[in-house]
CSV table of C-alpha atoms in Angstrom, one decimal:
chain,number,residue,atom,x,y,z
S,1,UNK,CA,73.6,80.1,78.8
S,2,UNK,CA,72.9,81.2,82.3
S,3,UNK,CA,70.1,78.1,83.1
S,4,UNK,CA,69.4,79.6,86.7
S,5,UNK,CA,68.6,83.2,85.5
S,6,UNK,CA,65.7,82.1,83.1
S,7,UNK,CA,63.8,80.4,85.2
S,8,UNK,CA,64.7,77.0,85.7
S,9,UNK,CA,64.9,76.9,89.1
S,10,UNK,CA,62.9,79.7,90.0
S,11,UNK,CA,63.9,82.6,92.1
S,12,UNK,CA,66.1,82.3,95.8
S,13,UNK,CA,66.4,85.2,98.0
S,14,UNK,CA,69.4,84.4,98.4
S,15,UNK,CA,71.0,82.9,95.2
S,16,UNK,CA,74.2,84.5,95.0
S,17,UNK,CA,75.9,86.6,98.2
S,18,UNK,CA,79.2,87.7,97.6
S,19,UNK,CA,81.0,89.8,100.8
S,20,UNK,CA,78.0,89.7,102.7
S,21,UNK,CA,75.2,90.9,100.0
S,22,UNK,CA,72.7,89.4,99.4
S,23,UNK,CA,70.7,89.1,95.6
S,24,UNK,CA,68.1,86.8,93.9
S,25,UNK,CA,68.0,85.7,90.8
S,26,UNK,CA,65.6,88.7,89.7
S,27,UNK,CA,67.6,91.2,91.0
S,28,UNK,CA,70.9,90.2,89.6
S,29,UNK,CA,69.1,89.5,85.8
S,30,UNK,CA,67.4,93.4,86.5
S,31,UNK,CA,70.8,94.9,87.6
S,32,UNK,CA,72.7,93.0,84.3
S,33,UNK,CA,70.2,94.7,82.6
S,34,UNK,CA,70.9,97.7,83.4
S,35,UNK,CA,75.0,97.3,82.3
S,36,UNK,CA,74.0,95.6,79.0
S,37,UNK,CA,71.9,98.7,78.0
S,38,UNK,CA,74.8,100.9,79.4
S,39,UNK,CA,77.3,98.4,77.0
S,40,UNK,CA,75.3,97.7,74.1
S,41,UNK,CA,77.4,98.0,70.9
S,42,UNK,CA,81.0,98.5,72.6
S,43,UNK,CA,83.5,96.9,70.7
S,44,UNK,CA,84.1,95.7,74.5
S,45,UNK,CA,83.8,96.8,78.5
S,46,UNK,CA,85.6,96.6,81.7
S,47,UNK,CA,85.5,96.5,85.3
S,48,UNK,CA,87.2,97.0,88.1
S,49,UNK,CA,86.7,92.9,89.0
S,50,UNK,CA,86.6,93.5,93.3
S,51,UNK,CA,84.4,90.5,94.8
S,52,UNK,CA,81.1,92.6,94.5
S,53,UNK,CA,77.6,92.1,92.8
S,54,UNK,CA,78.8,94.5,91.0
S,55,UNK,CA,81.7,92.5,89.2
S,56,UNK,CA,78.9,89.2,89.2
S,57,UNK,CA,76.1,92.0,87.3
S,58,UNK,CA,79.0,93.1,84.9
S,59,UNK,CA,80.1,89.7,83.6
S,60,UNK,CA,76.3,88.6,83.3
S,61,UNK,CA,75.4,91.9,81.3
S,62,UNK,CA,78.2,91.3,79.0
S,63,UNK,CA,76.3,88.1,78.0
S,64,UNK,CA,73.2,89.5,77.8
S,65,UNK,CA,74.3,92.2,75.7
S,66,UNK,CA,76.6,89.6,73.7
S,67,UNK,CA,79.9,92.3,74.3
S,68,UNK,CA,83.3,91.1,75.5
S,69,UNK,CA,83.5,91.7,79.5
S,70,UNK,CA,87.2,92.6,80.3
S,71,UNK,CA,88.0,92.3,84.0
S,72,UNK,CA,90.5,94.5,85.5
S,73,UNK,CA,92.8,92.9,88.7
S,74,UNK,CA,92.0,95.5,91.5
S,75,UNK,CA,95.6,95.6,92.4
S,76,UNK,CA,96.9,96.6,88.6
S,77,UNK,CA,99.0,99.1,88.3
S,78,UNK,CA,98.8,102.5,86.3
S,79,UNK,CA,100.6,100.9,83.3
S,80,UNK,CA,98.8,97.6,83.3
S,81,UNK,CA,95.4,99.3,83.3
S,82,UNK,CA,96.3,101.3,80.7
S,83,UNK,CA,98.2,98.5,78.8
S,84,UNK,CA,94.6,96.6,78.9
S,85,UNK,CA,91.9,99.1,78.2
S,86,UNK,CA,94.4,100.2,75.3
S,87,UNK,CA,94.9,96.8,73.9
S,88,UNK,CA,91.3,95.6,74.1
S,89,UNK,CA,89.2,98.7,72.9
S,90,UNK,CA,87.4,98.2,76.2
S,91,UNK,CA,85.6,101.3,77.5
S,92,UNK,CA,85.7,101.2,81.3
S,93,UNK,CA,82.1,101.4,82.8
S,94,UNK,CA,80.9,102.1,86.4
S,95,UNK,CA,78.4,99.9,87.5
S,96,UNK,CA,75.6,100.7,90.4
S,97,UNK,CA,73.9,96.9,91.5
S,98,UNK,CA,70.6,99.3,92.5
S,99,UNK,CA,69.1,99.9,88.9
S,100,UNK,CA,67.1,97.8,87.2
S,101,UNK,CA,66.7,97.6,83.1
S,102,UNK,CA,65.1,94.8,81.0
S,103,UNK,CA,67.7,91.9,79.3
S,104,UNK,CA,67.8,93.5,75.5
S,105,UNK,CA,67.2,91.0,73.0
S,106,UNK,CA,70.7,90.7,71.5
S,107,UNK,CA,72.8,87.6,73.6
S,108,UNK,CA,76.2,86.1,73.5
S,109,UNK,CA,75.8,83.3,70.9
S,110,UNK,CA,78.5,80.3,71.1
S,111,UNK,CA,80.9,81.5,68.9
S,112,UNK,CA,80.5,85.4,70.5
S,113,UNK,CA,83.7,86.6,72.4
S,114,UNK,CA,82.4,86.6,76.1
S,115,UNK,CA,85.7,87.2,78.1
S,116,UNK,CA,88.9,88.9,77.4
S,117,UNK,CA,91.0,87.8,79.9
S,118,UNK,CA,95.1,88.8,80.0
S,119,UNK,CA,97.5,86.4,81.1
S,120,UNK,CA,99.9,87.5,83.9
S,121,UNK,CA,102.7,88.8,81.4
S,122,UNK,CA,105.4,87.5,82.5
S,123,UNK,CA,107.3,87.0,78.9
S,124,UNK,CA,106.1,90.3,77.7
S,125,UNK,CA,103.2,92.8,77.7
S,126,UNK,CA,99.9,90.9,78.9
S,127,UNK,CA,98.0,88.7,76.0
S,128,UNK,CA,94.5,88.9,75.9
S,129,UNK,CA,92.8,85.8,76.1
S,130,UNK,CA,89.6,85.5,73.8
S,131,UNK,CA,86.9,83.2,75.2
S,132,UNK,CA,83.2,82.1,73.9
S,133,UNK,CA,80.4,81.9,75.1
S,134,UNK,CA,80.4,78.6,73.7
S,135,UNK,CA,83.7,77.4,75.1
S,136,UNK,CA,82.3,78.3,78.5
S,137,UNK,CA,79.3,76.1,78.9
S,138,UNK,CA,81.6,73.6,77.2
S,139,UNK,CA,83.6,73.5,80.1
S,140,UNK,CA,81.0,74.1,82.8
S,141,UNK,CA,79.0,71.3,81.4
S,142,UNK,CA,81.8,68.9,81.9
S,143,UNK,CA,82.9,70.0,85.3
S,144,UNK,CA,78.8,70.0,86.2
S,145,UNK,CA,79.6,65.9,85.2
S,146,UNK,CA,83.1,65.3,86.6
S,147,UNK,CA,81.7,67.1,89.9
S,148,UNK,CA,78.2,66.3,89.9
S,149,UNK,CA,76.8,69.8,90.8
S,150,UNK,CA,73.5,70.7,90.3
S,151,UNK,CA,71.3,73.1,91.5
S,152,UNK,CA,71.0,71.3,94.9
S,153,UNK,CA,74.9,72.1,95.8
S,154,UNK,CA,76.2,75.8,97.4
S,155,UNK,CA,79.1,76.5,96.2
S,156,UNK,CA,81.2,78.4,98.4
S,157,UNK,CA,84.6,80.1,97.8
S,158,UNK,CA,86.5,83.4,98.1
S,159,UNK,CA,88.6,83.5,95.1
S,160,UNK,CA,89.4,86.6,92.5
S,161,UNK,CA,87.0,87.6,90.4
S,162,UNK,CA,89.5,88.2,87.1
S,163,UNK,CA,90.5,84.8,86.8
S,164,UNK,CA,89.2,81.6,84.9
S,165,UNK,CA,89.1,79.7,88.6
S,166,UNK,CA,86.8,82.3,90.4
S,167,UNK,CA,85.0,84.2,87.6
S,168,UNK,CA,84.4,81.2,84.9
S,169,UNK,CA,84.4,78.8,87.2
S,170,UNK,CA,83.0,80.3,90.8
S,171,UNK,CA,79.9,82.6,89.0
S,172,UNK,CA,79.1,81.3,85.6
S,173,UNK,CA,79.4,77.7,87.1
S,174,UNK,CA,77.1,78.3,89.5
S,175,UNK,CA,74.4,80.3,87.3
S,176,UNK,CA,74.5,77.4,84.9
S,177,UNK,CA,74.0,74.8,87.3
S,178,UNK,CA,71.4,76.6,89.3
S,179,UNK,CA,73.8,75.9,92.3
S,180,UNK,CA,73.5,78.9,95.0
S,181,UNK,CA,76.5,81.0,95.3
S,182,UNK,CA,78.6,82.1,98.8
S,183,UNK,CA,81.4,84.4,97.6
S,184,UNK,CA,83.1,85.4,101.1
S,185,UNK,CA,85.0,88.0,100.0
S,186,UNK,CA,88.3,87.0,101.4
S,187,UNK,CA,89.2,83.3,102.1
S,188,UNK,CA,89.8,83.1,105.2
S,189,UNK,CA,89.3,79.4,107.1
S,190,UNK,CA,86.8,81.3,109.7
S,191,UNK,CA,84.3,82.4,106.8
S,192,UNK,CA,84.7,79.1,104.6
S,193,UNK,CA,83.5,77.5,108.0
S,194,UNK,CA,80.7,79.6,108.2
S,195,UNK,CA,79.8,79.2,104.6
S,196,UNK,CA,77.8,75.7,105.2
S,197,UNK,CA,78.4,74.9,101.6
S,198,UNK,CA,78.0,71.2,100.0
S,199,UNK,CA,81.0,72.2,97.4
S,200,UNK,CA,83.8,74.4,97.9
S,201,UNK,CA,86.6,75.6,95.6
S,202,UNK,CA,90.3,76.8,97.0
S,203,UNK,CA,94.2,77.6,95.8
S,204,UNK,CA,96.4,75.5,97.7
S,205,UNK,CA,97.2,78.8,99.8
S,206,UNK,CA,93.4,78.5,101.2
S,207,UNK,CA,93.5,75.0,101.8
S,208,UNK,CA,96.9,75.2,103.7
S,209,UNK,CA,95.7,77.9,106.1
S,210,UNK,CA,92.2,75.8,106.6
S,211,UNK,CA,94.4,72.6,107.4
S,212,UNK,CA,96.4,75.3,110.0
S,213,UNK,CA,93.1,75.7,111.5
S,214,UNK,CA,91.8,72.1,112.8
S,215,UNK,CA,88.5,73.3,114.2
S,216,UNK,CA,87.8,75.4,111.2
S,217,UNK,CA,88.8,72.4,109.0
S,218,UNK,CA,86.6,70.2,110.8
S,219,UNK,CA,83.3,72.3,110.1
S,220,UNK,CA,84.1,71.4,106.3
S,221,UNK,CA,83.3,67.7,107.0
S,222,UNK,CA,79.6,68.1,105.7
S,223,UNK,CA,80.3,69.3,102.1
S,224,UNK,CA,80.1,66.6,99.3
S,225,UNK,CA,83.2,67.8,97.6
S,226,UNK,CA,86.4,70.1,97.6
S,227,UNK,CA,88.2,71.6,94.6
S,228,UNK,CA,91.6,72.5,94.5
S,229,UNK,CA,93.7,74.3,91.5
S,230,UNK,CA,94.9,77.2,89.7
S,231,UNK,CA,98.6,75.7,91.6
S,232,UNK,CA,99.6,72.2,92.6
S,233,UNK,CA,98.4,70.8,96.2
S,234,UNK,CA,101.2,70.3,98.4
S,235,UNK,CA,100.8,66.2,99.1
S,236,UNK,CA,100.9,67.1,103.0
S,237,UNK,CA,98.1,69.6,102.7
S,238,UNK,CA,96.0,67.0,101.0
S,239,UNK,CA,96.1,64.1,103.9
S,240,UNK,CA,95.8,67.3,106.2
S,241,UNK,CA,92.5,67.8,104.7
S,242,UNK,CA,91.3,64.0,104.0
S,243,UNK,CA,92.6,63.5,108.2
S,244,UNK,CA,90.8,66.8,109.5
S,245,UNK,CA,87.6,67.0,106.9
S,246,UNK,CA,87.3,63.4,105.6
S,247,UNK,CA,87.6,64.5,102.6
S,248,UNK,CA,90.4,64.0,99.8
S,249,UNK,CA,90.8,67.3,97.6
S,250,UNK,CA,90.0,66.6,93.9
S,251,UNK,CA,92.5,68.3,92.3
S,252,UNK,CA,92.0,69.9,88.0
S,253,UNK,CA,94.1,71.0,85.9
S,254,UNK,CA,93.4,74.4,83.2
S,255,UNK,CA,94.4,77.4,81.8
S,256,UNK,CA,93.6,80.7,80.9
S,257,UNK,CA,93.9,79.4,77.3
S,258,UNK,CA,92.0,75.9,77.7
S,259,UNK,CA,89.3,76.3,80.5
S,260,UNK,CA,89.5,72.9,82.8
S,261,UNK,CA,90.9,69.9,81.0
S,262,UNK,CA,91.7,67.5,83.1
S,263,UNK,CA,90.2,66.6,86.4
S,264,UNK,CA,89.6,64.2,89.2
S,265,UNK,CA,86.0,62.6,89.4
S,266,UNK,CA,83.5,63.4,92.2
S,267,UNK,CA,83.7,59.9,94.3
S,268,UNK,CA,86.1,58.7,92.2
S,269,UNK,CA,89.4,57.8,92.9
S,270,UNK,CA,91.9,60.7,94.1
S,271,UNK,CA,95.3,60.5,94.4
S,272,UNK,CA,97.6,63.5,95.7
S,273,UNK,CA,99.7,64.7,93.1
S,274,UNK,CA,97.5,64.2,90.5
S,275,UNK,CA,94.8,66.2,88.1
S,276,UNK,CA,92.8,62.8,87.4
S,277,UNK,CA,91.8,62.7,83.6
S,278,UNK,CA,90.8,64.7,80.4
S,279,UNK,CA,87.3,66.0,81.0
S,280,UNK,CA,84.3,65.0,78.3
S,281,UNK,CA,85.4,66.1,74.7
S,282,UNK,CA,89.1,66.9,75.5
S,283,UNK,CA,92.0,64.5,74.3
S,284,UNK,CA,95.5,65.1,75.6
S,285,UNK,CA,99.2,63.9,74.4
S,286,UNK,CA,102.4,63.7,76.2
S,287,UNK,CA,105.3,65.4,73.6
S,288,UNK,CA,108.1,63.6,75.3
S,289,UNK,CA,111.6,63.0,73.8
S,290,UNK,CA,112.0,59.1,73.3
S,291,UNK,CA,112.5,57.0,76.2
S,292,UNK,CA,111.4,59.8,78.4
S,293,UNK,CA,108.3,59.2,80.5
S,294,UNK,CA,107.1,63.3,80.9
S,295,UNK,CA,107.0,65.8,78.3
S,296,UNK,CA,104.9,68.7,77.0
S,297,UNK,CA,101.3,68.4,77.5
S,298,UNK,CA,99.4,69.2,74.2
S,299,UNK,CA,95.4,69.0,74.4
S,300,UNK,CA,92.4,69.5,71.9
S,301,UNK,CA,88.8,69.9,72.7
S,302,UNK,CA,85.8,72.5,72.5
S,303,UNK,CA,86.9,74.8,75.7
S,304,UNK,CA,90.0,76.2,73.9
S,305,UNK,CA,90.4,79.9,73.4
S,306,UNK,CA,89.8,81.5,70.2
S,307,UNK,CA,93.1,83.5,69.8
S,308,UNK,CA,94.9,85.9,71.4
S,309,UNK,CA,93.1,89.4,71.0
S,310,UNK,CA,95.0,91.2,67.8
S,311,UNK,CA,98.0,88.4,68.4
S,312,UNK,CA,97.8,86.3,65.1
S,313,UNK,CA,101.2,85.2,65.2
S,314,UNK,CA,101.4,84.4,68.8
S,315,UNK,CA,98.1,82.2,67.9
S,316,UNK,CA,99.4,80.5,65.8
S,317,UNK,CA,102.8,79.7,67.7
S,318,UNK,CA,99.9,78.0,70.3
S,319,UNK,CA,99.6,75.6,68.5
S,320,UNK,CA,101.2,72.4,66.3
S,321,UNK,CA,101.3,71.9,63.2
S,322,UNK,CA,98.7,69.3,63.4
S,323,UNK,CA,96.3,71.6,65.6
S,324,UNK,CA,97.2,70.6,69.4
S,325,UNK,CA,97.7,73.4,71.6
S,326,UNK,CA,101.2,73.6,73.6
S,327,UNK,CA,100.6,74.3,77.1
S,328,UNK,CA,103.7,74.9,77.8
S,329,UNK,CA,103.5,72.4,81.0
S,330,UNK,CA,104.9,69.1,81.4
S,331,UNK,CA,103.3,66.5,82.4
S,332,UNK,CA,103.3,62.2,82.9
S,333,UNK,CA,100.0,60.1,82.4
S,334,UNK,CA,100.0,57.4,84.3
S,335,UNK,CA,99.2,54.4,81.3
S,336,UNK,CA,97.1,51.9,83.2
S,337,UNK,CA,94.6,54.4,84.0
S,338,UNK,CA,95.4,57.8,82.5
S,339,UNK,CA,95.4,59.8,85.1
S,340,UNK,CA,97.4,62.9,84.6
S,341,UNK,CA,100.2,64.4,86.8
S,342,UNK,CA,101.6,67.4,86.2
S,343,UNK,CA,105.3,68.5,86.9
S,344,UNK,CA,105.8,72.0,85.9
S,345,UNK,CA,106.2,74.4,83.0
S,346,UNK,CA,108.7,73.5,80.6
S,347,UNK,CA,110.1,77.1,81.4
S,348,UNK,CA,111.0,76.8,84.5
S,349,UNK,CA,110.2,73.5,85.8
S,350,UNK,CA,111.5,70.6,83.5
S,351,UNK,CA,115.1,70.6,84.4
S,352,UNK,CA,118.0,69.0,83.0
S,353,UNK,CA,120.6,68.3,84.5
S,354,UNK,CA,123.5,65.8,84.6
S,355,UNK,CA,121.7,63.6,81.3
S,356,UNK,CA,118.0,63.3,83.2
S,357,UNK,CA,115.2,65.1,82.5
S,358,UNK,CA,113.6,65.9,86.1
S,359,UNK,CA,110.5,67.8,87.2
S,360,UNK,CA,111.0,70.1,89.8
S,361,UNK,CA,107.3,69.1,91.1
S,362,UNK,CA,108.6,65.8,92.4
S,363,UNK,CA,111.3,67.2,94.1
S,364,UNK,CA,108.9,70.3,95.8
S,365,UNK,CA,106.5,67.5,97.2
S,366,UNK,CA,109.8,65.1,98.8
S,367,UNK,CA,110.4,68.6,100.5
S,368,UNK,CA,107.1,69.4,101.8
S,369,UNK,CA,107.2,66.2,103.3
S,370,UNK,CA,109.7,67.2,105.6
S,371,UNK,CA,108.1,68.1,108.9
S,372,UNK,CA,109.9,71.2,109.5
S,373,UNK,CA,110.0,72.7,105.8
S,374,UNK,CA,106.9,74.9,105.3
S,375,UNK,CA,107.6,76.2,101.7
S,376,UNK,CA,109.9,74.9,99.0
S,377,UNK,CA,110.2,75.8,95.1
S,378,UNK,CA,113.0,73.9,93.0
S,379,UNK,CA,114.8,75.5,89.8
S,380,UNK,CA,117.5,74.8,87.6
S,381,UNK,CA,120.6,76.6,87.7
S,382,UNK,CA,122.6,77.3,84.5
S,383,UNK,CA,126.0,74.7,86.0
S,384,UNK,CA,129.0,73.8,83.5
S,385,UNK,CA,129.2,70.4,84.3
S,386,UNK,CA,125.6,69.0,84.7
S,387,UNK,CA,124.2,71.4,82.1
S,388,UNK,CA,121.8,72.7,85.2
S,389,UNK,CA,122.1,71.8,88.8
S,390,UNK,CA,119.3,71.7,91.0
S,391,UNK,CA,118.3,74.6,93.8
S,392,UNK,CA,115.5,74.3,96.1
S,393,UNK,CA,114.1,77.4,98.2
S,394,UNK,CA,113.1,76.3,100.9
S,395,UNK,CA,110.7,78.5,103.6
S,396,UNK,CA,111.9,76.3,107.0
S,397,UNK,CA,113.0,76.3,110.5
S,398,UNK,CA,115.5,74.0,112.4
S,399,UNK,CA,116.9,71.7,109.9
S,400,UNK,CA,120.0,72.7,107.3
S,401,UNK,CA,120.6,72.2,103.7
S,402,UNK,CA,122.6,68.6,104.0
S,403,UNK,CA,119.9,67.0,106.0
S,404,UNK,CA,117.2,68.1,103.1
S,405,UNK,CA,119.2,67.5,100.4
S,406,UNK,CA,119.7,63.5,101.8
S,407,UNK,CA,115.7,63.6,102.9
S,408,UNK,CA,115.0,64.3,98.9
S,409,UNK,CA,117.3,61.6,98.3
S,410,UNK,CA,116.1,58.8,101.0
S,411,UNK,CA,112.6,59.5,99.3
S,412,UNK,CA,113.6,59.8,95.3
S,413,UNK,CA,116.2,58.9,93.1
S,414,UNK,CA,119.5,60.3,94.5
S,415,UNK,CA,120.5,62.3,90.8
S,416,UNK,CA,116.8,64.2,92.2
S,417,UNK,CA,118.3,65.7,95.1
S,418,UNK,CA,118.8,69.7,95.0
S,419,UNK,CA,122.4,70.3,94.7
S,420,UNK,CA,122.0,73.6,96.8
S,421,UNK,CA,119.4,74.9,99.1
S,422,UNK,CA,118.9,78.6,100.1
S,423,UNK,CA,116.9,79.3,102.8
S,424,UNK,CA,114.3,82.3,102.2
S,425,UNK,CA,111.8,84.2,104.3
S,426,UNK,CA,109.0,83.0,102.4
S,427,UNK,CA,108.0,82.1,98.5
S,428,UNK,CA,106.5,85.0,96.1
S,429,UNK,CA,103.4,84.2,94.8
S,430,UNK,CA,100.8,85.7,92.6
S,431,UNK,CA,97.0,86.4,93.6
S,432,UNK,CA,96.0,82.5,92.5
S,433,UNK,CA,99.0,81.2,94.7
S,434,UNK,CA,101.3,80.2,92.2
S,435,UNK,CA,105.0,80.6,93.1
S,436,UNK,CA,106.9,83.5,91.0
S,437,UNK,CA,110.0,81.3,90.6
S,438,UNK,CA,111.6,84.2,88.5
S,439,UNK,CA,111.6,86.8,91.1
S,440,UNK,CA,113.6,84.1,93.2
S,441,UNK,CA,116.3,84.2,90.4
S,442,UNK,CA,116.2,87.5,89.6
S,443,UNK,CA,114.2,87.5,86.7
S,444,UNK,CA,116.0,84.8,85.2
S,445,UNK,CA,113.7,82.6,84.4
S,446,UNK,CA,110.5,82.8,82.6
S,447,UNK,CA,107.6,81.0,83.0
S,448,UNK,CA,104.8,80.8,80.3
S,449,UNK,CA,101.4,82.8,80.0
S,450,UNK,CA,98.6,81.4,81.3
S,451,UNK,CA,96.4,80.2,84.5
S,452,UNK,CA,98.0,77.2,85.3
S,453,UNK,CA,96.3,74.0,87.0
């Protein structure tokens, strides 16, 4: 599964660096090894997932060994860690990058479990999330097309090692393609500069603070290709980019659940706003309400998850009755050309209010595109006349509530202009950069499980 570690493309010095180490292909295979005799026959594993060899050696020994890996958030509490090693049998292992120990003969095949990873929890108790080995080079071999990476890219990028976006995508992706790996630890626009990578991935946190930076932006200009997801793109943070990089952001869109789905095309056209369309083997439906233009985005494909671990009902209730997964996001294709664009999570996001079915995505970008607005997330409030009214926090600085509400409206319909705004100190977000909507009402509102975009 792993092209680069069996000699394909021979052996770099420096294949994969993650916080400043340094390993080749031979020393990373010897040090996976060594977990993969330390795991062999465990029902499953874990590791503390910091951005480390360590965490790269762990997730390749679990192939090797063919035994579930289950990464553990660095920052999880006492009562998550628990909940996790508890739920998925895992026995927690230390790992030291330093010794060496021949690849057994037993592998992950493509229907093996590979990952367990949990969703964020916010409707319950984390769900583990089963994923092949199959499902995996599924998707990697369809973003390797969308993206055209090969061996001859560095990828570059400082995201978390326990998600799909930086584990999945930002180390198995580059150890199938043979692409050489810069991990800088923390993302910070100094180090992406530094990186010199042809292909770099970010969360639209990243990418806003590199767009801050205009000389650090600038030394991006060389790559072939920048990746944005896991949360949308604000639209002025894309033409940031494209004005201070030359470069316009592809955006994808995923989940814990799905792997990458949808996504815009390496040269290709990119539009802000947008996910571009379903990758190689996926097909997509929009479950809309008739007459309504956005509804529930259902998919099908190879890169699906296999169930969640020990959760048969909650499998099932994935899915439709004819077999189409329910993301729980909604979503608009655009018909001439299918490109996908996607509003929200039908949680939290689709709102209805006043007879109209609106997507608080929409009304988040008209607000972004206010100069002096620096954050914005929009929610619907329970309201007896409209059914829900619409609320925008808003992170900003010398303008008031009226003149947003009438800037929304100048630039969309006028029944799309937030009803209220409440001016905040800043938006909660979790480690991938997604807003926490529900800790801005209290806990109020749920969203679904899941890694998003």
């Amino acid at each position: 599964m792993l092209t680069a570690l069996d000699g394909t493309y021979g052996d770099r010095a420096d294949a994969v660096r993650v916080a400043g180490r340094t390993a080749s292909y031979e020393e990373l295979l010897g040090a996976a090894g060594a977990v993969a005799a330390d795991v062999a026959g465990a029902p499953a594993f874990a590791v503390t997932a910091t951005a480390s060899l360590e965490t790269v050696a762990a997730a390749v020994g679990g192939l090797l060994a063919g035994v579930p890996f289950v990464p553990l958030p660095p920052d999880a509490g006492p009562a998550e860690r628990e909940h996790v090693l508890r739920d998925s049998g895992a026995v927690e292992v230390p790992v030291d990058f330093a010794r060496r120990a021949a690849a057994p003969a037993r592998a992950a095949g493509p229907g093996d479990p590979a990952l367990v990873l949990y969703t964020s929890g916010t409707t319950g108790p984390p769900k583990g999330v089963v994923l092949t080995a199959g499902a995996i080079a599924a998707d990697l071999d369809a973003l390797a097309g969308a993206w055209q990476w090969s061996a001859e890219d560095t990828l570059v990028h400082g995201l978390p090692l326990f998600h799909v976006h930086g584990l999945v995508l930002g180390v198995l992706g580059a150890l199938r393609t043979g692409s050489r790996l810069v991990h800088t630890g923390r993302p910070t626009p100094q180090a992406y500069a530094a990186a010199g990578g042809s292909l770099y991935f970010g969360v639209p946190t990243v990418w806003s603070r590199i767009a801050a930076e205009p000389e650090h932006a600038a030394a991006l200009s060389g790559a072939r290709l920048l990746v944005s997801g896991s949360a949308a793109l604000p639209a002025p943070v894309f033409r940031d980019l494209e004005r201070l990089t030359g470069h316009r952001p592809v955006e994808r869109y995923g989940m814990t659940e799905t792997l990458i789905t949808v996504s815009g095309r390496a040269g290709g056209d990119v539009r802000p706003g947008t996910v571009g369309t379903p990758l190689p083997g996926i097909r997509t439906r929009i479950a809309a309400e008739p007459g309504a233009e956005i509804g529930e985005l259902q998919l099908t494909g190879p890169t699906l998850f296999s169930g969640y671990l020990g959760r048969p009902d909650a499998t099932a209730a994935a899915y439709t009755a004819d077999g189409w997964f329910r993301t729980g996001d909604i979503a608009a294709v655009d018909p001439e050309d299918g490109v996908h664009r996607i509003v929200g999570r039908a949680s939290i996001d689709m709102i209805k209010s006043g007879g109209y079915r609106i997507g608080a995505g929409e009304i988040e970008n008209a607000l972004l595109d206010h100069p002096k607005v620096a954050e914005a997330a929009v929610v619907g409030v329970p309201d007896a006349d409209l059914g829900q009214r619409i609320v925008a926090f808003v992170v900003a600085d010398g303008v008031t509530g009226p003149e947003l509400t009438d800037f929304v409206a100048a630039h969309l319909s006028v029944h799309k202009r937030p009803r209220e705004v409440r001016f905040v100190p800043a938006i909660p977000r979790n480690a991938m950069g997604k807003p926490q909507k529900k800790l801005l009402l209290g806990g109020d509102a749920a969203a679904g499980s899941g890694e998003a975009r």
